[in-house]
């Protein structure tokens, strides 16, 4: 019986070709994964480099209120933000979870601004509780003011000196903000900010 060397050679060649093809596919897949990882790292680095920078201050006004000035100051390559959403959050780190039967509900606790300042309801698209304003856009180098006022104690707190105790609680506390920024083709940025309340504004609100 003769050995079909030609057939064996053909099978061997086909096998080697298949191995080579598989090796090339595996190398291409690894290369694609490496390129994807590099691109992802580069996107993350670029996203971090473009984190919005704000100059935020509180200025006294003559109306008994004050103005919160928000300016987008950089970075220059960012150019603009399509939407900026500002929320006032608690000026302390207390856990305010409703636990006592008959006490304030979680909805009551969440609606209260726990800090020295809130947005003025009816101005700048502020919500009823003074926690947010209507979203807006800014280009780098521009800004806008927002009307703010002193917070009031929660409706469930009572006593003849409740106003004084409430003011004293937040006397040296900052106005704490969380700013969510979006721009087309980028993941959102979330920028927390602590804004000092100037002495002149505090003194005016104490009177």
C-alpha positions in Angstrom: 0.0 0.0 0.0 1.5 3.3 -1.0 1.4 6.3 1.3 -0.4 9.3 -0.3 2.4 11.8 0.5 0.8 14.5 -1.7 -2.5 14.3 0.3 -0.6 14.3 3.6 1.4 17.4 2.4 -1.8 19.1 1.4 -3.4 18.4 4.8 -0.2 19.6 6.6 -0.2 22.8 4.5 -3.8 23.5 5.2 -3.2 22.9 8.9 -0.3 25.3 9.0 -2.3 27.8 7.1 -5.1 27.5 9.6 -2.7 28.0 12.5 -1.2 31.0 10.8 -4.6 32.5 10.2 -5.7 31.9 13.8 -2.4 33.4 15.0 -3.0 36.5 12.8 -6.5 36.8 14.1 -5.4 36.5 17.7 -2.7 39.1 17.2 -5.1 41.5 15.5 -7.6 41.0 18.3 -4.9 41.7 20.9 -3.8 44.8 18.9 -7.4 46.0 18.7 -7.9 45.6 22.5 -4.6 47.4 23.2 -5.6 50.2 20.8 -9.0 50.4 22.5 -7.4 50.5 26.0 -5.0 53.3 24.9 -7.9 55.3 23.3 -10.0 54.9 26.5 -7.1 56.1 28.7 -6.5 59.0 26.4 -10.2 59.9 26.5 -10.2 59.8 30.3 -7.0 61.9 30.4 -8.5 64.5 28.0 -11.8 64.5 30.0 -9.8 65.1 33.2 -7.8 67.9 31.6 -11.0 69.6 30.5 -12.6 69.6 34.0 -14.5 72.9 34.2 -13.0 75.5 36.5 -15.3 78.1 38.2 -14.8 81.3 40.0 -17.8 81.5 42.4 -18.4 84.3 44.9 -21.3 85.9 46.9 -21.8 89.6 46.8 -24.0 91.8 48.9 -27.0 93.5 47.3 -29.2 96.3 48.4 -32.4 94.3 48.5 -31.7 92.3 51.7 -30.7 89.4 49.5 -27.4 88.7 47.8 -26.0 87.6 44.4 -24.2 84.3 43.8 -21.8 84.9 40.9 -20.8 81.9 38.8 -18.0 82.4 36.2 -16.6 79.7 34.0 -12.9 80.6 33.9 -11.3 77.5 32.3 -9.7 75.6 31.0 -9.4 77.5 27.7 -9.5 74.4 25.4 -12.9 73.5 26.9 -14.5 76.5 25.1 -18.0 76.2 26.4 -20.4 74.1 28.4 -23.8 73.2 26.8 -25.6 72.9 30.1 -24.7 73.7 33.7 -27.0 72.4 36.5 -26.3 73.8 40.0 -27.7 72.3 43.2 -27.3 73.4 46.8 -26.5 70.5 49.1 -26.1 70.2 52.8 -23.3 72.4 54.3 -22.5 69.7 56.8 -22.1 66.0 56.7 -25.1 65.0 58.8 -27.1 62.0 57.9 -30.7 63.2 57.7 -32.8 60.1 57.4 -36.3 60.1 58.8 -36.5 57.8 61.8 -38.8 59.2 64.4 -42.5 58.3 64.1 -44.5 61.5 64.0 -41.4 63.5 63.1 -40.6 65.2 59.8 -40.9 62.9 56.8 -38.1 62.1 54.4 -39.7 64.4 51.9 -39.7 67.3 54.5 -36.0 66.6 55.3 -35.0 66.5 51.6 -36.9 69.7 50.8 -35.1 71.7 53.4 -31.8 73.6 52.5 -29.4 72.7 55.3 -27.0 75.6 55.1 -26.8 79.4 55.2 -28.2 80.3 51.7 -30.7 79.2 49.2 -31.8 80.4 45.7 -34.6 82.9 45.7 -37.8 81.2 44.6 -39.2 82.8 41.5 -35.9 84.2 40.3 -33.6 82.5 37.8 -35.9 79.5 37.5 -35.3 78.5 41.1 -37.4 75.6 42.4 -39.8 76.0 45.2 -37.3 74.9 47.9 -34.5 77.1 46.6 -32.2 74.2 46.0 -31.7 74.5 42.2 -32.0 77.0 39.3 -32.8 76.4 35.7 -29.9 74.9 33.8 -27.9 77.3 31.7 -24.9 77.5 29.4 -21.6 79.4 29.5 -18.6 80.0 27.4 -15.1 80.1 29.1 -14.6 83.7 30.4 -18.3 84.4 31.0 -20.6 84.2 34.0 -23.9 85.2 35.4 -25.4 86.1 38.8 -28.2 84.3 40.7 -30.3 85.8 43.4 -29.9 84.1 46.8 -31.3 84.7 50.3 -30.9 83.5 53.8 -32.4 80.1 54.6 -35.3 79.8 57.1 -35.6 77.2 59.8 -37.7 74.1 59.0 -41.4 74.4 59.7 -41.3 71.7 62.4 -38.8 73.5 64.5 -40.5 75.7 67.2 -39.6 78.0 70.0 -39.3 81.8 70.5 -35.6 81.8 69.6 -35.8 79.4 66.6 -34.7 82.0 64.1 -31.6 82.9 66.2 -30.7 79.3 66.8 -31.0 78.6 63.1 -28.8 81.5 62.1 -26.2 80.5 64.7 -26.1 77.0 63.4 -24.9 78.1 60.0 -23.0 81.3 61.0 -19.6 80.2 59.7 -20.7 77.5 57.3 -20.1 77.7 53.6 -22.7 77.5 50.8 -22.0 74.1 49.4 -22.8 73.4 45.7 -22.6 70.5 43.3 -22.3 71.6 39.7 -23.0 69.1 36.9 -21.6 70.2 33.6 -22.3 68.7 30.1 -20.9 69.2 26.7 -21.6 67.3 23.5 -19.3 64.3 22.9 -18.1 64.2 26.5 -19.2 62.5 29.7 -20.6 64.9 32.3 -18.4 66.5 34.9 -19.5 66.8 38.5 -17.7 69.7 40.3 -18.3 70.2 44.1 -17.7 73.7 45.4 -17.7 75.3 48.8 -18.5 79.1 48.7 -17.6 81.3 51.6 -20.4 83.7 52.7 -18.7 87.1 53.1 -18.9 88.8 56.5 -20.8 91.8 55.0 -23.6 89.4 53.8 -23.7 87.5 57.1 -24.0 90.7 59.1 -26.8 92.0 56.9 -28.7 88.8 57.3 -28.2 88.8 61.1 -29.9 92.2 61.4 
